[in-house]
XYZ file of C-alpha atoms in Angstrom:
714
model
C 5.723 19.790 21.393
C 6.158 23.078 19.395
C 9.621 23.512 17.901
C 11.000 26.922 16.782
C 14.350 26.930 14.902
C 16.529 30.039 15.451
C 19.453 30.380 13.070
C 22.813 31.286 14.722
C 25.159 34.072 13.482
C 23.301 37.211 14.378
C 26.524 38.742 14.179
C 26.538 41.720 16.912
C 25.450 42.114 20.388
C 22.714 44.562 19.538
C 21.056 41.679 17.583
C 21.912 38.812 19.835
C 20.492 40.523 23.129
C 16.887 40.785 21.816
C 17.033 37.228 20.413
C 18.145 35.985 23.825
C 15.151 37.787 25.380
C 12.799 36.217 22.734
C 14.280 32.804 23.591
C 13.367 33.105 27.231
C 9.875 34.300 26.356
C 9.284 31.481 23.973
C 10.420 28.896 26.420
C 7.890 30.264 28.976
C 5.193 29.705 26.256
C 6.083 26.022 26.083
C 8.162 26.182 22.882
C 11.297 24.156 22.350
C 14.111 26.254 20.760
C 16.695 24.723 18.532
C 19.701 26.464 17.043
C 20.920 25.002 13.755
C 24.580 25.683 12.912
C 24.058 26.331 9.185
C 21.572 26.150 6.340
C 22.185 22.424 5.873
C 21.679 21.787 9.497
C 18.460 23.789 9.334
C 17.138 22.163 6.173
C 17.815 18.724 7.631
C 15.941 19.785 10.874
C 12.858 20.984 8.836
C 12.937 17.872 6.530
C 13.151 15.329 9.283
C 11.262 16.833 12.208
C 7.584 17.558 11.520
C 7.014 19.299 14.774
C 9.016 22.421 13.673
C 6.373 25.224 13.563
C 8.504 28.186 12.657
C 12.014 29.430 11.805
C 13.598 32.682 13.071
C 16.547 34.244 11.105
C 18.472 37.388 10.517
C 17.620 38.987 7.181
C 20.889 40.756 6.766
C 22.636 37.347 7.105
C 20.481 35.005 5.161
C 18.203 37.234 2.883
C 15.518 35.770 0.665
C 17.390 32.585 -0.383
C 16.813 30.908 2.854
C 12.968 31.262 2.961
C 12.877 30.039 -0.590
C 14.683 26.777 0.356
C 12.514 26.358 3.400
C 9.352 26.842 1.359
C 10.688 24.230 -1.090
C 10.229 21.694 1.658
C 7.028 23.263 3.367
C 5.451 26.289 1.786
C 3.145 26.764 4.701
C 5.772 26.895 7.535
C 5.885 30.369 9.098
C 9.365 32.189 8.829
C 10.240 35.119 10.979
C 13.038 37.415 9.639
C 14.546 40.007 11.999
C 15.882 43.264 10.384
C 17.382 46.452 11.430
C 16.161 49.909 10.295
C 18.917 49.986 7.762
C 17.900 46.614 6.165
C 17.370 46.672 2.453
C 14.293 44.388 1.649
C 14.998 42.724 -1.710
C 11.744 41.023 -2.311
C 10.070 40.606 -5.690
C 6.555 39.698 -6.525
C 7.102 35.901 -6.368
C 8.631 36.287 -2.846
C 5.467 37.798 -1.472
C 3.830 34.409 -1.608
C 6.166 33.176 1.036
C 4.882 32.827 4.543
C 7.287 35.412 5.794
C 6.875 37.873 8.713
C 9.332 40.780 9.556
C 10.358 42.096 12.903
C 12.851 44.774 13.994
C 15.344 44.107 16.879
C 14.060 45.958 19.962
C 14.118 44.986 23.731
C 10.614 46.339 24.459
C 8.996 44.426 21.645
C 9.526 40.945 22.880
C 5.905 40.475 24.190
C 4.501 41.600 20.971
C 6.855 39.516 18.889
C 6.220 36.288 20.934
C 2.424 36.976 20.474
C 2.735 37.386 16.781
C 4.758 34.113 16.654
C 2.062 32.278 18.572
C -0.653 33.797 16.173
C 1.530 32.571 13.303
C 1.812 29.095 14.870
C -1.962 28.954 15.409
C -2.656 30.037 11.893
C -0.127 27.386 10.633
C -1.876 24.582 12.613
C -5.217 25.881 11.204
C -3.874 25.973 7.567
C -2.546 22.484 7.658
C -5.523 20.811 9.353
C -8.067 19.512 6.954
C -11.778 20.341 7.474
C -13.247 17.330 9.045
C -10.221 16.586 11.309
C -10.355 20.239 12.404
C -14.044 19.938 13.186
C -13.427 16.721 15.201
C -10.562 18.241 17.205
C -12.711 21.309 18.023
C -15.568 18.978 19.058
C -13.303 16.990 21.419
C -11.878 20.126 22.893
C -15.356 21.426 23.724
C -15.880 18.471 26.010
C -19.693 18.210 25.461
C -21.704 15.489 27.348
C -23.597 13.083 25.121
C -26.505 10.849 26.042
C -26.142 8.634 22.844
C -23.901 6.044 21.379
C -21.215 4.703 21.595
C -21.814 3.376 25.160
C -18.358 3.999 26.538
C -19.195 7.642 26.576
C -15.814 9.210 25.755
C -14.055 6.491 27.576
C -15.921 7.041 30.895
C -17.326 3.451 30.904
C -13.854 1.872 30.425
C -12.498 3.667 33.471
C -15.303 1.883 35.718
C -13.547 -1.367 35.223
C -10.156 -2.638 36.012
C -9.550 -4.250 32.635
C -11.257 -1.393 30.877
C -8.852 1.034 32.589
C -5.949 -0.809 31.152
C -7.635 -0.546 27.683
C -8.273 3.211 28.227
C -4.754 3.845 29.210
C -3.304 2.021 26.247
C -5.275 3.858 23.643
C -5.455 7.237 25.340
C -8.069 9.898 26.132
C -8.380 11.433 22.676
C -9.001 8.064 21.025
C -11.963 7.526 23.306
C -13.368 11.186 23.008
C -13.160 11.274 19.267
C -15.141 7.979 19.028
C -18.600 9.656 18.758
C -22.050 9.071 17.410
C -23.516 9.963 14.012
C -25.942 12.117 16.056
C -23.273 14.826 16.440
C -24.836 17.127 13.777
C -22.002 19.577 13.561
C -19.723 16.930 11.964
C -22.182 16.294 9.260
C -22.772 12.619 7.964
C -20.627 10.232 6.092
C -23.755 8.485 4.641
C -25.417 11.662 3.154
C -22.097 13.465 2.681
C -22.991 16.683 4.493
C -21.090 19.165 6.582
C -17.442 18.515 7.328
C -17.698 15.090 5.949
C -18.580 16.548 2.465
C -15.895 19.154 2.790
C -13.385 16.327 3.549
C -14.447 14.534 0.317
C -13.953 17.648 -1.728
C -10.585 18.247 -0.149
C -9.558 14.763 -0.886
C -10.831 14.857 -4.526
C -8.637 17.863 -4.914
C -5.599 16.279 -3.602
C -6.113 13.108 -5.756
C -6.983 14.842 -9.048
C -10.536 13.318 -9.017
C -13.897 14.881 -9.869
C -15.462 13.171 -6.845
C -14.014 11.233 -3.942
C -15.677 9.038 -1.218
C -14.226 7.949 2.124
C -14.797 4.178 2.911
C -14.255 3.117 6.493
C -14.134 -0.632 5.890
C -11.427 -1.145 3.501
C -10.947 -1.384 -0.282
C -12.609 -4.699 -0.084
C -15.844 -2.790 0.506
C -14.701 0.090 -1.903
C -14.525 -2.451 -4.678
C -18.004 -3.793 -3.881
C -19.575 -0.325 -4.004
C -18.187 0.454 -7.464
C -19.210 -2.923 -8.752
C -22.735 -2.789 -7.391
C -23.329 0.520 -9.150
C -21.289 -0.023 -12.315
C -22.389 -3.688 -13.102
C -26.187 -4.277 -12.908
C -27.444 -7.861 -12.420
C -27.614 -9.576 -15.724
C -24.683 -7.732 -17.276
C -21.294 -8.919 -18.436
C -18.093 -7.533 -16.971
C -14.366 -7.907 -17.828
C -12.406 -8.879 -14.659
C -8.706 -9.213 -14.248
C -7.953 -12.852 -13.387
C -5.378 -11.478 -10.939
C -8.268 -9.680 -9.072
C -8.566 -9.388 -5.247
C -10.989 -11.745 -3.749
C -13.333 -8.936 -2.891
C -14.174 -8.767 -6.533
C -15.040 -12.442 -6.568
C -17.215 -11.817 -3.534
C -18.866 -8.991 -5.610
C -19.566 -11.449 -8.391
C -21.094 -13.846 -5.831
C -23.410 -11.108 -4.534
C -24.391 -9.658 -7.971
C -25.582 -11.886 -10.739
C -23.174 -10.899 -13.429
C -21.302 -12.879 -16.131
C -17.518 -12.442 -15.960
C -15.133 -12.645 -18.812
C -11.563 -12.785 -17.505
C -8.503 -10.864 -18.681
C -5.535 -13.303 -18.623
C -2.373 -11.920 -17.088
C 1.051 -13.254 -18.020
C 3.627 -14.588 -15.508
C 7.256 -15.473 -15.238
C 9.113 -18.408 -13.670
C 9.219 -16.779 -10.196
C 5.440 -16.524 -10.244
C 5.463 -12.750 -10.638
C 2.507 -11.468 -12.501
C 3.416 -9.477 -15.673
C 0.040 -7.859 -16.188
C -2.553 -8.271 -18.829
C -1.124 -8.111 -22.390
C -2.404 -5.252 -24.595
C -4.088 -7.941 -26.954
C -6.582 -8.718 -24.116
C -7.965 -5.178 -24.418
C -8.522 -5.348 -28.179
C -12.098 -5.313 -29.424
C -11.657 -8.408 -31.466
C -10.375 -10.377 -28.500
C -13.310 -9.283 -26.419
C -15.787 -10.181 -29.240
C -14.343 -13.639 -29.375
C -14.667 -14.157 -25.539
C -18.324 -13.014 -25.623
C -19.055 -15.550 -28.263
C -17.324 -18.332 -26.196
C -19.138 -17.383 -22.911
C -22.544 -18.717 -22.367
C -25.097 -15.953 -21.609
C -22.574 -13.136 -22.180
C -23.301 -9.860 -23.854
C -20.977 -6.883 -24.559
C -19.313 -5.889 -21.265
C -20.497 -2.689 -19.555
C -17.575 -2.514 -17.085
C -14.025 -3.630 -16.626
C -11.797 -4.175 -13.501
C -8.031 -3.946 -13.724
C -5.615 -4.464 -10.813
C -3.244 -1.623 -10.948
C -0.578 -1.897 -9.679
C -0.064 -5.741 -9.481
C 0.831 -7.190 -6.131
C 4.567 -7.181 -7.221
C 4.446 -3.435 -8.116
C 3.847 -3.515 -11.915
C 1.857 -0.544 -13.296
C 0.114 -0.270 -16.518
C 0.183 2.532 -19.088
C -3.289 3.460 -18.035
C -3.643 6.224 -20.657
C -3.603 3.517 -23.387
C -6.296 1.376 -21.534
C -8.523 4.281 -21.076
C -8.480 5.248 -24.662
C -8.489 1.553 -26.101
C -10.915 -0.514 -23.933
C -14.454 -0.235 -25.311
C -16.644 -0.179 -22.146
C -18.687 2.383 -20.390
C -16.519 2.284 -17.264
C -13.169 1.148 -16.069
C -12.396 0.460 -12.484
C -8.602 0.479 -11.526
C -8.286 -1.435 -8.166
C -5.290 0.521 -6.929
C -5.336 -0.617 -3.469
C -1.503 -0.899 -3.292
C -0.726 2.518 -4.766
C -2.514 5.366 -3.086
C 0.444 7.624 -3.611
C 0.615 7.824 -7.393
C -0.730 11.422 -7.733
C 2.133 12.810 -5.638
C 5.172 12.098 -7.799
C 5.764 12.829 -11.483
C 7.238 9.351 -12.022
C 3.770 7.933 -11.928
C 2.259 10.242 -14.591
C -0.011 8.110 -16.973
C 0.392 5.064 -14.875
C -2.632 5.471 -12.572
C -6.494 5.751 -12.697
C -6.712 9.522 -11.877
C -3.834 10.613 -14.180
C -4.800 13.265 -16.703
C -8.266 14.434 -17.565
C -11.569 12.932 -18.266
C -12.167 10.400 -20.995
C -15.075 11.360 -23.104
C -17.993 8.838 -22.878
C -16.382 6.907 -19.992
C -16.303 6.878 -16.222
C -13.084 6.059 -14.577
C -13.037 4.692 -11.047
C -9.983 4.136 -8.853
C -10.110 2.516 -5.397
C -7.213 2.940 -3.064
C -6.221 1.487 0.326
C -5.198 4.710 2.179
C -3.945 2.583 5.106
C -1.707 0.364 3.008
C 1.017 2.849 1.875
C -0.147 6.146 3.161
C -0.444 7.150 6.744
C -3.993 6.220 7.872
C -5.679 3.733 10.189
C -6.481 0.122 9.123
C -9.629 -0.216 6.943
C -9.184 3.399 5.627
C -9.910 3.447 1.882
C -11.049 5.804 -0.905
C -13.071 5.751 -4.014
C -12.054 8.312 -6.719
C -14.179 9.010 -9.772
C -13.667 10.847 -13.115
C -16.613 11.318 -15.441
C -20.360 11.659 -15.243
C -22.236 9.311 -12.908
C -25.524 9.395 -11.007
C -24.615 10.426 -7.497
C -27.883 9.572 -5.838
C -27.883 5.986 -7.276
C -24.220 5.537 -6.569
C -24.849 6.580 -2.889
C -27.401 3.812 -2.647
C -24.670 1.315 -3.365
C -22.393 3.222 -1.037
C -24.898 2.937 1.813
C -25.547 -0.785 1.228
C -21.903 -1.475 2.322
C -21.260 1.307 4.744
C -21.820 1.124 8.492
C -24.410 3.560 9.948
C -21.794 3.917 12.847
C -18.555 4.741 11.031
C -15.449 5.281 13.212
C -14.617 8.911 13.018
C -10.980 8.189 13.844
C -10.626 6.209 10.480
C -12.479 9.116 8.686
C -10.096 11.654 9.966
C -7.066 9.582 9.181
C -8.225 9.322 5.571
C -8.553 13.020 5.271
C -5.237 13.633 7.262
C -3.391 11.315 4.889
C -4.523 13.548 2.021
C -3.354 16.655 3.860
C -0.025 15.074 4.495
C 0.500 14.563 0.685
C -0.511 18.059 -0.446
C 2.025 20.596 -1.502
C 5.771 20.402 -1.204
C 5.725 18.357 2.009
C 3.877 15.491 0.179
C 6.248 15.647 -2.758
C 9.201 15.522 -0.478
C 7.747 12.611 1.375
C 7.437 10.595 -1.886
C 10.704 11.663 -3.136
C 12.424 10.524 0.001
C 10.512 7.258 -0.227
C 11.547 6.607 -3.782
C 15.161 7.505 -3.165
C 15.352 5.334 -0.014
C 14.145 2.376 -2.004
C 16.564 2.901 -4.827
C 19.447 3.212 -2.289
C 18.331 0.021 -0.676
C 18.424 -1.670 -4.057
C 21.920 -0.481 -4.694
C 23.150 -1.707 -1.403
C 21.978 -5.187 -2.128
C 23.579 -5.164 -5.648
C 26.808 -3.846 -3.987
C 26.859 -6.653 -1.406
C 26.006 -9.369 -3.945
C 28.785 -8.072 -6.292
C 31.317 -8.271 -3.381
C 30.252 -11.687 -2.055
C 32.512 -14.591 -2.716
C 29.656 -17.049 -2.432
C 25.980 -16.003 -2.692
C 23.742 -13.226 -1.736
C 20.241 -12.062 -2.439
C 19.481 -10.357 -5.746
C 17.052 -7.589 -6.765
C 14.412 -7.941 -9.506
C 15.106 -4.867 -11.432
C 16.691 -3.722 -14.681
C 20.342 -4.278 -15.078
C 22.919 -1.498 -14.852
C 25.233 0.248 -12.582
C 22.922 3.223 -11.872
C 19.146 3.175 -11.853
C 17.244 6.517 -12.180
C 14.589 7.076 -9.527
C 11.620 6.447 -11.946
C 9.260 3.584 -12.923
C 11.196 1.214 -15.023
C 9.898 0.059 -18.391
C 9.606 -3.703 -18.936
C 11.250 -3.648 -22.306
C 10.528 -6.650 -24.600
C 13.362 -9.040 -24.817
C 15.053 -7.748 -21.598
C 16.366 -10.742 -19.639
C 15.976 -9.300 -16.062
C 12.255 -9.471 -15.949
C 11.719 -13.006 -17.399
C 8.528 -12.308 -19.292
C 8.036 -13.456 -22.813
C 6.368 -11.451 -25.551
C 5.793 -8.408 -23.337
C 4.391 -5.179 -24.934
C 6.697 -2.163 -25.184
C 5.688 0.730 -22.974
C 2.901 -1.160 -21.428
C 4.095 -2.145 -17.939
C 6.457 -0.343 -15.567
C 8.054 -1.391 -12.258
C 7.331 0.817 -9.300
C 10.847 1.402 -7.477
C 9.277 1.302 -3.967
C 8.117 -2.302 -4.462
C 11.303 -4.177 -3.835
C 11.374 -7.828 -4.846
C 14.522 -9.771 -3.591
C 15.461 -13.069 -5.251
C 16.828 -16.077 -3.320
C 19.178 -18.677 -4.882
C 17.435 -21.658 -6.548
C 16.229 -20.419 -10.041
C 17.737 -18.384 -12.770
C 16.088 -15.781 -14.895
C 15.097 -18.251 -17.641
C 13.210 -20.357 -14.999
C 15.906 -23.141 -14.884
C 16.077 -24.737 -11.529
C 19.544 -24.898 -9.894
C 21.080 -27.842 -8.192
C 20.716 -26.135 -4.795
C 18.493 -23.404 -3.536
C 17.121 -21.389 -0.686
C 13.199 -21.236 -0.797
C 11.993 -17.747 0.081
C 9.760 -19.155 2.759
C 12.624 -20.014 4.925
C 13.982 -16.555 4.677
C 10.632 -15.071 5.518
C 10.267 -17.189 8.622
C 13.873 -16.193 9.772
C 13.110 -12.504 9.216
C 9.823 -12.767 11.126
C 11.636 -14.053 14.083
C 14.013 -11.046 13.943
C 10.999 -8.686 14.009
C 10.639 -8.057 10.175
C 7.541 -9.029 8.321
C 7.725 -9.779 4.675
C 4.796 -8.503 2.567
C 4.616 -11.411 0.117
C 6.571 -14.571 -0.266
C 6.890 -16.487 -3.447
C 8.946 -19.715 -4.226
C 12.179 -17.820 -4.586
C 11.240 -14.188 -4.129
C 10.342 -11.802 -1.278
C 8.408 -8.497 -1.614
C 9.078 -5.534 0.631
C 7.281 -2.267 0.541
C 9.208 0.973 0.987
C 6.453 3.225 1.904
C 6.646 6.780 3.357
C 6.815 5.138 6.791
C 10.075 3.350 6.119
C 13.089 5.305 7.470
C 16.767 4.738 7.388
C 16.687 2.743 10.621
C 14.102 0.261 9.206
C 15.900 -0.048 5.871
C 19.187 -0.763 7.716
C 17.650 -3.261 9.992
C 16.287 -5.268 7.018
C 19.807 -5.059 5.371
C 21.402 -6.402 8.589
C 18.839 -9.212 9.124
C 19.537 -10.398 5.462
C 23.280 -10.346 6.155
C 22.576 -12.313 9.467
C 20.666 -14.872 7.507
C 23.462 -15.483 5.113
C 25.970 -15.768 8.053
C 23.818 -18.359 9.779
C 22.978 -20.210 6.629
C 26.623 -20.441 5.596
C 27.667 -21.828 8.913
C 24.691 -24.324 8.653
C 23.147 -23.582 11.859
C 20.444 -25.931 13.383
C 16.877 -25.389 12.522
C 16.130 -25.219 16.237
C 18.483 -22.240 16.470
C 17.593 -20.334 13.345
C 13.826 -21.115 13.187
C 12.595 -21.995 16.713
C 8.938 -21.442 15.652
C 9.256 -24.012 12.822
C 11.125 -26.398 15.162
C 8.288 -26.116 17.701
C 5.796 -27.437 15.074
C 7.464 -30.790 15.107
C 10.403 -31.156 17.423
C 11.029 -34.777 16.730
C 11.147 -34.359 12.940
C 13.443 -31.310 13.106
C 15.716 -32.651 15.778
C 19.257 -32.446 14.634
C 18.231 -30.892 11.153
C 20.408 -28.196 9.874
C 19.216 -25.243 7.787
C 20.920 -26.305 4.563
C 19.208 -29.748 4.808
C 15.903 -28.169 5.287
C 16.474 -25.665 2.329
C 17.581 -28.291 0.003
C 14.904 -30.714 0.942
C 12.129 -28.217 0.079
C 14.118 -27.254 -2.921
C 14.233 -30.819 -4.016
C 10.441 -31.149 -3.774
C 9.977 -28.127 -5.944
C 12.430 -29.345 -8.542
C 10.625 -32.735 -8.654
C 7.395 -30.917 -9.472
C 9.289 -28.839 -12.123
C 7.887 -25.680 -10.587
C 8.665 -23.147 -13.512
C 7.029 -25.325 -16.112
C 4.112 -26.128 -13.877
C 3.723 -22.483 -13.033
C 3.267 -21.611 -16.690
C 1.021 -24.483 -17.495
C -1.178 -24.008 -14.364
C -2.116 -20.434 -15.427
C -1.924 -20.938 -19.185
C -5.573 -22.122 -19.615
C -8.719 -21.117 -17.556
C -11.066 -23.808 -16.069
C -14.387 -24.236 -17.813
C -17.138 -21.911 -16.466
C -20.261 -24.035 -15.922
C -22.234 -21.253 -13.987
C -21.380 -17.841 -12.786
C -20.072 -17.266 -9.222
C -23.414 -15.943 -8.102
C -25.221 -19.073 -9.140
C -22.493 -21.297 -7.619
C -23.015 -19.698 -4.287
C -26.696 -19.974 -4.393
C -26.207 -23.594 -4.805
C -24.063 -23.640 -1.707
C -26.520 -21.736 0.273
C -29.198 -24.362 -0.637
C -26.920 -27.019 0.603
C -26.341 -28.615 -2.854
C -22.707 -29.244 -2.304
C -20.408 -31.909 -0.972
C -16.776 -32.121 -0.114
C -14.190 -34.100 -2.147
C -10.543 -34.503 -1.808
C -8.366 -32.137 -3.780
C -7.231 -35.067 -5.860
C -10.799 -35.609 -7.059
C -11.406 -32.167 -8.467
C -11.217 -33.060 -12.194
C -14.638 -32.947 -13.626
C -16.300 -31.328 -10.591
C -17.705 -27.784 -10.292
C -16.078 -25.768 -7.539
C -18.506 -24.140 -5.084
C -15.848 -21.758 -3.783
C -12.912 -19.774 -4.984
C -9.620 -21.678 -4.579
C -6.698 -19.315 -4.079
C -3.301 -20.412 -2.741
C -1.137 -17.788 -1.188
C 1.483 -17.362 -2.536
C 1.009 -16.313 -5.270
C -2.286 -14.953 -4.254
C -4.033 -15.457 -7.692
C -7.331 -17.345 -8.044
C -6.747 -20.898 -9.539
C -10.395 -21.869 -9.593
C -13.423 -19.445 -9.375
C -16.876 -20.446 -8.037
C -18.793 -22.178 -10.696
C -15.672 -23.371 -12.587
C -14.669 -26.825 -13.455
C -11.161 -28.268 -13.910
C -10.905 -30.577 -16.939
C -7.906 -32.758 -18.048
C -6.654 -29.670 -19.892
C -6.335 -28.015 -16.531
C -4.577 -30.883 -14.837
C -1.431 -28.745 -14.379
C -3.537 -26.566 -12.099
C -4.479 -29.437 -9.932
C -0.839 -30.626 -9.885
C 0.158 -27.034 -8.808
C -2.298 -27.281 -5.840
C -1.024 -30.764 -4.950
C 2.600 -29.604 -4.959
C 1.623 -26.860 -2.387
C -0.101 -29.407 -0.316
C 2.801 -31.825 -0.496
C 5.445 -29.358 0.807
C 3.336 -28.574 3.904
C 2.791 -32.463 4.435
C 6.492 -33.085 4.226
C 7.798 -30.090 6.083
C 5.687 -28.970 9.187
C 5.412 -25.229 9.421
C 5.672 -24.715 5.666
C 1.995 -25.368 4.787
C 0.558 -23.073 2.098
C -2.542 -21.088 3.034
C -5.043 -22.093 0.511
C -8.374 -20.271 0.482
C -11.201 -22.564 -0.253
C -9.309 -25.836 0.553
C -9.582 -27.273 4.020
C -6.876 -29.275 5.723
C -8.250 -32.502 7.278
C -6.789 -34.362 10.334
C -5.059 -36.827 8.159
C -3.297 -33.930 6.372
C -5.138 -34.200 3.135
C -7.094 -31.228 1.709
C -10.789 -31.201 0.766
C -12.728 -28.715 -1.390
C -16.528 -27.960 -1.724
C -18.162 -28.800 -5.165
C -21.648 -28.605 -6.494
C -23.664 -31.825 -6.207
C -24.933 -33.551 -9.346
C -23.207 -31.092 -11.663
C -20.286 -32.275 -13.842
């Protein structure tokens, strides 16, 4: 649907009659016409309706101020100004850059004017479409017959089958027609970076302030491995964030490298506070190299930025301080940082090159921009060997990439370019800040309890990234560095009752897992659930309706909790796990039961102690997995882990941080780590439906968990 906005108030009949004629002509050309009442109405229309492809207005009434305002939202949107012969055109040099076209009022010119508007619309669509996507659309429109893969042949095969027809109708014709073979030469190649594919990479690099960008069609898990395979040769030592994504553990399993781990801090809620600056100091790294068998000076470093909970580093400091050849910022959760000034200096591609270093940044385009799942990007600043890097790229990239994913990566970059992208980010940030204020407002007016927000204290918060100031009570971190970590406003963490800011357990509490399950049953999925905290992502796809729906659901939970509804009523999916156990149980009994278990295990103290010391590294992850491949492993109960070398990574979610890495051994010093795992297992054993997902631990029929350990190595 093409929409043209025509401003009202043309004033006199001599002007309104030609506009009425133009209206009829545009309707015949399949345009939809909307008449905003005033400037505010027009600006809201342009800001909230992406299908507007042109604005028509009277120059004598609105003059140059209106197109300047429109251009502030979308500088590429065509504008058509009608003027009379007596009109004075007050346009200066700066105004000539506006996408502005002039017409005179005349009855006999309607066909020419409509044709020029159509040409303006076509030029607008051509200007906003990025190169690969444009080429893909053109190819589909040409309707060529192919005798190559994929076998469904533009969807024809699906339509030969009843179930295939249902599949075809669900996904649509263009989805099928754009799923094409790498044999289509006019689209170039993702693997050798030619044609429209290379144009798309250049387009993306320009948008994301990178020297070079790569499109990855199987996620940032793969992007991380590509960077690591190139930057960390076998036999080298690397610095790795202990809060790394498991894809980086998989990289270390695949490549024979020696890891030295950066140790992040955490607070009582289990929120990661990032890596202290002392970890980046040369003397700290020297000491770790001496302590680690087989280690040499690291050639590469990997840092998770932002953390899962939305904390961003002062990356400028890290780039200048960390003494390694290359630094990889795993920024899967923040692909939008280049499009708002609040993130300046807090992301990998900020600023210019760093002499003598290569900076990598991997981003999940699909996570918080508008792209299909598995869409990811690699951005690079600095000198690197492109041919060798591409060998690593091809090792992990399918020879049959899905072109729909490729186009979605490029389109997400196009969406963020210029004033339109800035506005998208500004709206996202402001919406998150408004939501935070609403939560605080409800909490302040509540006579009993309500959810709180993890953020700096104060009546009014500026829409920026908030500094975690040393000594500030709100964040709960001890000995944090000034100007080192900043909270991203669009990552909203809500706190449930049960634990105060100092980590002291309260008499009663509402574990966040209960709230998450309630929201799930009301159509709202939580991104991450901690013991007493819930993470919500206010991406550019979150609109007012979705934000209000979340607010209402939280209010509904409070209402149902306060009236002490039955578990069967509030959490039917949990009730169905064990109807006999939950029969007659009310929600407050469930909440306080789980809360009591957490109190008995002294969660805050256990959380600190469990992550305070790292297990002993007996062999690197690569060597441990080789042992597993050769069958030199056995399974033992979790309770028997002390003194045994783990074959796999053990990662409970929440909090989603590795407790034990392959090749590591828990000692008596690490007993709190074991107790933390045992606590998570016990909650699930006592309360069906609240089991913790523990990667690397396997639940047996008797309810106990086992892990894989290396045989004959202690």
